[in-house]
């Protein structure tokens, strides 16, 4: 038997045919296209799933479930889309409508939570009972999986780890709060800190690395500079790692997961994980009791995690 996972993005819909072990056998991607209405959207999703199954050489009768991950809040109990970013489909009974066309078990999830579930079953969390994923990208996202269940809260919006406040009255966040973790631990924040450090340190090697143009600074710029002995670059890395560790240690102290996995572009930095794991360990409550056990690591599935997790929502 196979499962279908669909990752609903802002511009594309990507479906994967996934086996029960979380291996992707086939993928198919289509553009989201101009918005019409809920039924049109549902039909796009259904047609995409059907075509992916056919292209992979399977029959629809071999599909045990279809799972979908959305950038927003969904209610998997009722099968209704609650709020999807940039897609005006609030209140649409997607499961009911989908099943009128194809009567198969349908599951709905938040995309970040789906990615965490994918890592839980087939990636960094494989073999563990509990996993917290933190994605350091444009924002800070993530998901919490305990004993095989996504912690989605009573309304589908649980697991928004980026919006815990770590600096009271800090930077204004898009969510309305001030000082959210993602304002200090995202790739966007790292870039902002890098430019600030460059402006404060005209002698920094980071100027040379960006060809004298601060707008060309990237998240890896301070790491590259620090490796070559640049003090300003090293200071940016330290400050950034402290911010990431602060929020991460909060999560560790609440959930004490077996595995804490970081994803997103910044997590690929080779000089990030070791000092980060050390800082988290220093603030891990369990160390007082001599039972600290969280394994800090990188996510291993990349962009496939969302599709795999969506496909395994019904597992
Ligand atoms: Zn926020």
CSV table of C-alpha atoms and ligand atoms in Angstrom, one decimal:
chain,number,residue,atom,x,y,z
A,1,UNK,CA,0.0,0.0,0.0
A,2,UNK,CA,1.1,3.6,-0.7
A,3,UNK,CA,0.2,7.0,0.7
A,4,UNK,CA,0.0,10.3,-1.0
A,5,UNK,CA,1.5,13.4,0.6
A,6,UNK,CA,0.8,16.9,-0.9
A,7,UNK,CA,2.8,19.9,0.1
A,8,UNK,CA,0.7,23.1,-0.5
A,9,UNK,CA,3.1,26.0,-1.1
A,10,UNK,CA,2.4,29.6,-2.0
A,11,UNK,CA,3.1,29.0,-5.7
A,12,UNK,CA,3.2,25.2,-6.2
A,13,UNK,CA,1.4,22.1,-5.2
A,14,UNK,CA,3.8,19.1,-4.9
A,15,UNK,CA,2.6,15.6,-4.5
A,16,UNK,CA,4.6,12.5,-3.5
A,17,UNK,CA,3.8,8.9,-3.7
A,18,UNK,CA,5.3,7.5,-0.4
A,19,UNK,CA,5.6,4.0,0.9
A,20,UNK,CA,4.8,3.0,4.5
A,21,UNK,CA,8.5,3.5,5.5
A,22,UNK,CA,8.4,7.1,4.4
A,23,UNK,CA,10.3,6.6,1.1
A,24,UNK,CA,9.3,8.8,-1.8
A,25,UNK,CA,8.7,6.7,-4.9
A,26,UNK,CA,7.5,9.5,-7.2
A,27,UNK,CA,6.8,13.2,-7.1
A,28,UNK,CA,4.7,15.5,-9.3
A,29,UNK,CA,4.6,19.3,-9.1
A,30,UNK,CA,2.1,21.7,-10.6
A,31,UNK,CA,1.7,25.5,-10.3
A,32,UNK,CA,-1.1,26.6,-7.9
A,33,UNK,CA,-2.5,28.8,-10.6
A,34,UNK,CA,-4.8,31.9,-10.3
A,35,UNK,CA,-7.3,31.5,-7.5
A,36,UNK,CA,-10.9,30.6,-8.4
A,37,UNK,CA,-12.7,29.0,-5.5
A,38,UNK,CA,-12.6,26.2,-2.9
A,39,UNK,CA,-14.0,23.5,-5.3
A,40,UNK,CA,-11.4,24.5,-8.0
A,41,UNK,CA,-8.6,24.2,-5.4
A,42,UNK,CA,-9.9,20.8,-4.2
A,43,UNK,CA,-10.1,19.5,-7.8
A,44,UNK,CA,-6.6,20.6,-8.4
A,45,UNK,CA,-5.4,18.7,-5.3
A,46,UNK,CA,-7.4,15.6,-6.3
A,47,UNK,CA,-6.3,15.6,-9.9
A,48,UNK,CA,-2.7,16.0,-8.8
A,49,UNK,CA,-2.9,13.1,-6.4
A,50,UNK,CA,-4.6,10.9,-9.0
A,51,UNK,CA,-2.0,11.7,-11.7
A,52,UNK,CA,0.9,11.1,-9.3
A,53,UNK,CA,-0.5,7.7,-8.5
A,54,UNK,CA,-0.9,6.8,-12.1
A,55,UNK,CA,2.6,8.1,-13.1
A,56,UNK,CA,4.1,6.0,-10.3
A,57,UNK,CA,2.5,2.9,-11.8
A,58,UNK,CA,0.0,2.3,-9.1
A,59,UNK,CA,-3.8,2.0,-9.0
A,60,UNK,CA,-6.0,4.2,-6.9
A,61,UNK,CA,-7.2,1.2,-5.0
A,62,UNK,CA,-3.6,0.8,-3.6
A,63,UNK,CA,-3.7,4.2,-1.9
A,64,UNK,CA,-4.4,3.9,1.8
A,65,UNK,CA,-4.5,7.6,2.5
A,66,UNK,CA,-4.0,11.1,1.1
A,67,UNK,CA,-2.5,13.7,3.5
A,68,UNK,CA,-2.0,17.4,2.8
A,69,UNK,CA,0.2,20.0,4.5
A,70,UNK,CA,-0.9,23.6,4.3
A,71,UNK,CA,0.8,26.9,5.2
A,72,UNK,CA,-1.7,27.7,7.9
A,73,UNK,CA,-4.2,26.3,10.4
A,74,UNK,CA,-6.4,23.3,9.6
A,75,UNK,CA,-8.7,21.1,11.6
A,76,UNK,CA,-7.9,17.4,11.0
A,77,UNK,CA,-10.9,16.4,13.2
A,78,UNK,CA,-13.5,18.1,11.1
A,79,UNK,CA,-11.5,18.1,7.8
A,80,UNK,CA,-12.1,21.9,7.4
A,81,UNK,CA,-9.4,24.4,6.4
A,82,UNK,CA,-9.3,27.0,9.1
A,83,UNK,CA,-6.9,29.6,7.7
A,84,UNK,CA,-4.4,29.2,4.9
A,85,UNK,CA,-1.9,31.9,4.2
A,86,UNK,CA,-2.5,33.7,0.8
A,87,UNK,CA,-5.3,31.2,-0.2
A,88,UNK,CA,-8.8,32.6,0.7
A,89,UNK,CA,-10.3,29.3,1.6
A,90,UNK,CA,-11.2,29.6,5.3
A,91,UNK,CA,-14.0,27.3,6.3
A,92,UNK,CA,-13.9,25.1,3.2
A,93,UNK,CA,-14.8,21.5,4.1
A,94,UNK,CA,-11.9,20.0,2.1
A,95,UNK,CA,-12.1,16.4,3.3
A,96,UNK,CA,-15.8,16.1,2.7
A,97,UNK,CA,-15.6,17.6,-0.8
A,98,UNK,CA,-12.5,15.6,-1.7
A,99,UNK,CA,-14.1,12.3,-0.6
A,100,UNK,CA,-17.2,13.1,-2.7
A,101,UNK,CA,-14.8,12.7,-5.7
A,102,UNK,CA,-12.4,10.1,-4.3
A,103,UNK,CA,-13.5,8.1,-1.3
A,104,UNK,CA,-10.1,7.6,0.5
A,105,UNK,CA,-9.0,8.5,4.0
A,106,UNK,CA,-7.9,12.2,3.9
A,107,UNK,CA,-5.8,14.0,6.5
A,108,UNK,CA,-5.0,17.6,6.9
A,109,UNK,CA,-2.0,19.2,8.6
A,110,UNK,CA,0.1,22.3,9.0
A,111,UNK,CA,3.1,22.2,6.7
A,112,UNK,CA,5.7,22.8,9.4
A,113,UNK,CA,4.1,20.1,11.5
A,114,UNK,CA,4.1,17.7,8.6
A,115,UNK,CA,7.8,18.3,8.0
A,116,UNK,CA,8.4,17.5,11.7
A,117,UNK,CA,6.4,14.3,11.3
A,118,UNK,CA,8.4,13.4,8.2
A,119,UNK,CA,11.6,13.8,10.1
A,120,UNK,CA,10.1,11.8,13.0
A,121,UNK,CA,9.3,8.8,10.9
A,122,UNK,CA,12.0,8.9,8.2
A,123,UNK,CA,14.7,11.4,9.1
A,124,UNK,CA,16.5,12.9,12.1
A,125,UNK,CA,14.0,11.4,14.6
A,126,UNK,CA,13.8,7.9,13.1
A,127,UNK,CA,13.6,5.4,15.9
A,128,UNK,CA,13.0,8.0,18.6
A,129,UNK,CA,9.8,8.5,20.5
A,130,UNK,CA,9.8,12.3,20.7
A,131,UNK,CA,11.2,15.0,18.4
A,132,UNK,CA,11.2,18.8,18.2
A,133,UNK,CA,12.1,20.3,14.9
A,134,UNK,CA,13.2,23.9,14.6
A,135,UNK,CA,13.6,25.4,11.1
A,136,UNK,CA,15.9,28.4,10.8
A,137,UNK,CA,14.8,30.0,7.6
A,138,UNK,CA,13.1,33.3,6.6
A,139,UNK,CA,11.3,32.9,9.9
A,140,UNK,CA,11.6,30.3,12.6
A,141,UNK,CA,9.2,27.4,12.2
A,142,UNK,CA,9.0,23.9,13.6
A,143,UNK,CA,7.0,21.2,15.0
A,144,UNK,CA,6.7,18.9,18.0
A,145,UNK,CA,6.0,15.2,17.7
A,146,UNK,CA,5.4,13.2,20.8
A,147,UNK,CA,4.8,9.4,20.7
A,148,UNK,CA,4.0,9.7,17.0
A,149,UNK,CA,1.5,12.5,17.4
A,150,UNK,CA,1.9,16.0,16.2
A,151,UNK,CA,1.2,18.5,19.0
A,152,UNK,CA,-1.2,20.8,17.0
A,153,UNK,CA,-3.1,22.2,20.0
A,154,UNK,CA,-6.8,22.4,20.4
A,155,UNK,CA,-7.2,24.4,17.2
A,156,UNK,CA,-4.5,23.3,14.8
A,157,UNK,CA,-2.1,26.2,15.5
A,158,UNK,CA,0.1,24.5,18.1
A,159,UNK,CA,3.9,24.1,17.6
A,160,UNK,CA,4.5,27.7,16.4
A,161,UNK,CA,7.9,27.7,18.1
A,162,UNK,CA,9.1,30.9,16.4
A,163,UNK,CA,6.6,33.0,18.3
A,164,UNK,CA,7.8,32.5,21.8
A,165,UNK,CA,9.1,35.8,23.1
A,166,UNK,CA,12.8,35.8,24.1
A,167,UNK,CA,13.3,39.6,24.3
A,168,UNK,CA,10.6,41.4,26.3
A,169,UNK,CA,9.5,44.5,24.3
A,170,UNK,CA,11.9,43.5,21.6
A,171,UNK,CA,11.7,43.7,17.8
A,172,UNK,CA,8.2,43.9,16.3
A,173,UNK,CA,7.1,40.6,14.8
A,174,UNK,CA,4.6,40.1,12.0
A,175,UNK,CA,2.4,38.1,14.4
A,176,UNK,CA,1.7,41.1,16.5
A,177,UNK,CA,4.0,40.3,19.5
A,178,UNK,CA,7.3,42.0,20.2
A,179,UNK,CA,10.6,40.1,20.7
A,180,UNK,CA,9.6,36.8,19.1
A,181,UNK,CA,12.3,34.1,18.8
A,182,UNK,CA,12.1,34.3,15.0
A,183,UNK,CA,13.1,38.0,15.1
A,184,UNK,CA,16.5,36.9,16.5
A,185,UNK,CA,17.1,33.4,15.3
A,186,UNK,CA,15.9,33.3,11.7
A,187,UNK,CA,18.2,33.6,8.7
A,188,UNK,CA,16.7,37.1,8.2
A,189,UNK,CA,17.8,38.1,11.7
A,190,UNK,CA,21.3,36.7,11.1
A,191,UNK,CA,21.6,38.8,8.0
A,192,UNK,CA,20.4,41.9,9.8
A,193,UNK,CA,22.9,41.3,12.6
A,194,UNK,CA,25.7,40.8,10.0
A,195,UNK,CA,24.9,44.1,8.3
A,196,UNK,CA,24.8,45.9,11.7
A,197,UNK,CA,28.2,44.5,12.7
A,198,UNK,CA,29.7,45.4,9.3
A,199,UNK,CA,28.5,49.0,9.7
A,200,UNK,CA,30.0,49.1,13.2
A,201,UNK,CA,33.3,47.6,12.1
A,202,UNK,CA,34.7,49.1,8.9
A,203,UNK,CA,37.8,47.0,9.4
A,204,UNK,CA,35.9,43.6,9.4
A,205,UNK,CA,36.8,41.0,6.9
A,206,UNK,CA,33.1,40.7,6.2
A,207,UNK,CA,33.4,43.8,3.9
A,208,UNK,CA,36.0,42.0,1.8
A,209,UNK,CA,33.8,38.9,1.7
A,210,UNK,CA,30.9,40.8,0.4
A,211,UNK,CA,32.9,42.8,-2.2
A,212,UNK,CA,32.3,46.0,-0.1
A,213,UNK,CA,28.5,45.7,-0.5
A,214,UNK,CA,26.7,45.1,2.8
A,215,UNK,CA,23.5,44.2,0.8
A,216,UNK,CA,25.4,41.1,-0.4
A,217,UNK,CA,25.8,39.8,3.2
A,218,UNK,CA,24.4,36.3,3.7
A,219,UNK,CA,23.9,34.1,6.7
A,220,UNK,CA,27.2,32.4,6.0
A,221,UNK,CA,29.2,35.6,5.8
A,222,UNK,CA,29.9,36.0,9.5
A,223,UNK,CA,30.7,32.2,9.8
A,224,UNK,CA,33.2,32.5,6.8
A,225,UNK,CA,34.7,35.6,8.4
A,226,UNK,CA,35.0,34.0,11.8
A,227,UNK,CA,36.8,31.0,10.4
A,228,UNK,CA,39.4,33.3,9.0
A,229,UNK,CA,39.9,35.0,12.4
A,230,UNK,CA,37.6,38.0,12.0
A,231,UNK,CA,36.5,39.3,15.5
A,232,UNK,CA,33.4,41.1,14.3
A,233,UNK,CA,32.2,38.0,12.4
A,234,UNK,CA,32.9,35.7,15.4
A,235,UNK,CA,30.9,38.1,17.6
A,236,UNK,CA,27.9,37.9,15.2
A,237,UNK,CA,28.1,34.1,15.3
A,238,UNK,CA,28.3,34.0,19.1
A,239,UNK,CA,25.3,36.4,19.5
A,240,UNK,CA,23.2,34.5,17.0
A,241,UNK,CA,24.0,31.1,18.5
A,242,UNK,CA,23.1,32.5,21.9
A,243,UNK,CA,19.7,33.6,20.6
A,244,UNK,CA,19.0,30.2,18.9
A,245,UNK,CA,20.1,28.3,22.0
A,246,UNK,CA,18.0,30.4,24.3
A,247,UNK,CA,14.7,29.5,22.5
A,248,UNK,CA,15.8,26.0,21.9
A,249,UNK,CA,16.7,25.4,25.6
A,250,UNK,CA,13.2,26.7,26.5
A,251,UNK,CA,11.7,24.0,24.2
A,252,UNK,CA,14.0,21.3,25.6
A,253,UNK,CA,13.0,22.2,29.2
A,254,UNK,CA,9.3,21.9,28.3
A,255,UNK,CA,9.4,18.8,26.2
A,256,UNK,CA,12.7,17.0,26.9
A,257,UNK,CA,12.5,15.4,23.5
A,258,UNK,CA,14.8,12.5,22.6
A,259,UNK,CA,15.9,14.5,19.5
A,260,UNK,CA,16.0,18.2,18.8
A,261,UNK,CA,16.7,18.7,15.0
A,262,UNK,CA,17.5,21.9,13.2
A,263,UNK,CA,16.5,22.5,9.6
A,264,UNK,CA,16.6,25.5,7.2
A,265,UNK,CA,19.4,27.1,5.3
A,266,UNK,CA,21.3,28.3,8.4
A,267,UNK,CA,21.5,24.8,9.9
A,268,UNK,CA,23.8,23.7,7.1
A,269,UNK,CA,26.6,26.0,8.5
A,270,UNK,CA,29.3,23.6,9.7
A,271,UNK,CA,30.4,25.8,12.6
A,272,UNK,CA,26.9,26.1,14.0
A,273,UNK,CA,25.8,22.8,15.5
A,274,UNK,CA,28.7,22.1,17.9
A,275,UNK,CA,28.6,25.4,19.8
A,276,UNK,CA,24.8,25.5,19.6
A,277,UNK,CA,24.5,22.0,21.2
A,278,UNK,CA,27.0,23.1,23.9
A,279,UNK,CA,25.0,26.2,24.7
A,280,UNK,CA,21.7,24.3,24.8
A,281,UNK,CA,23.3,21.7,27.1
A,282,UNK,CA,24.4,24.4,29.5
A,283,UNK,CA,20.8,25.5,29.8
A,284,UNK,CA,19.2,22.1,29.9
A,285,UNK,CA,17.3,21.7,33.2
A,286,UNK,CA,17.9,17.9,33.0
A,287,UNK,CA,21.6,18.4,33.5
A,288,UNK,CA,21.0,19.4,37.1
A,289,UNK,CA,19.5,16.0,37.7
A,290,UNK,CA,22.3,14.3,35.7
A,291,UNK,CA,19.8,12.9,33.2
A,292,UNK,CA,20.3,15.3,30.2
A,293,UNK,CA,19.7,13.2,27.1
A,294,UNK,CA,18.5,15.4,24.2
A,295,UNK,CA,20.4,14.7,21.0
A,296,UNK,CA,20.9,17.9,19.1
A,297,UNK,CA,21.3,17.3,15.4
A,298,UNK,CA,20.3,18.5,11.9
A,299,UNK,CA,17.2,17.6,10.0
A,300,UNK,CA,18.0,15.1,7.2
A,301,UNK,CA,15.2,15.1,4.7
A,302,UNK,CA,15.4,18.7,3.4
A,303,UNK,CA,12.4,19.8,1.4
A,304,UNK,CA,11.0,16.2,1.1
A,305,UNK,CA,10.1,16.2,4.8
A,306,UNK,CA,6.8,18.0,4.3
A,307,UNK,CA,5.6,15.5,1.6
A,308,UNK,CA,6.7,12.5,3.6
A,309,UNK,CA,5.1,13.8,6.8
A,310,UNK,CA,1.8,14.7,5.0
A,311,UNK,CA,1.7,11.2,3.5
A,312,UNK,CA,2.2,9.6,6.9
A,313,UNK,CA,-0.4,11.8,8.8
A,314,UNK,CA,-2.7,8.8,8.9
A,315,UNK,CA,-0.1,6.4,10.2
B,1,LIG,ZN1,5.9,36.5,16.4
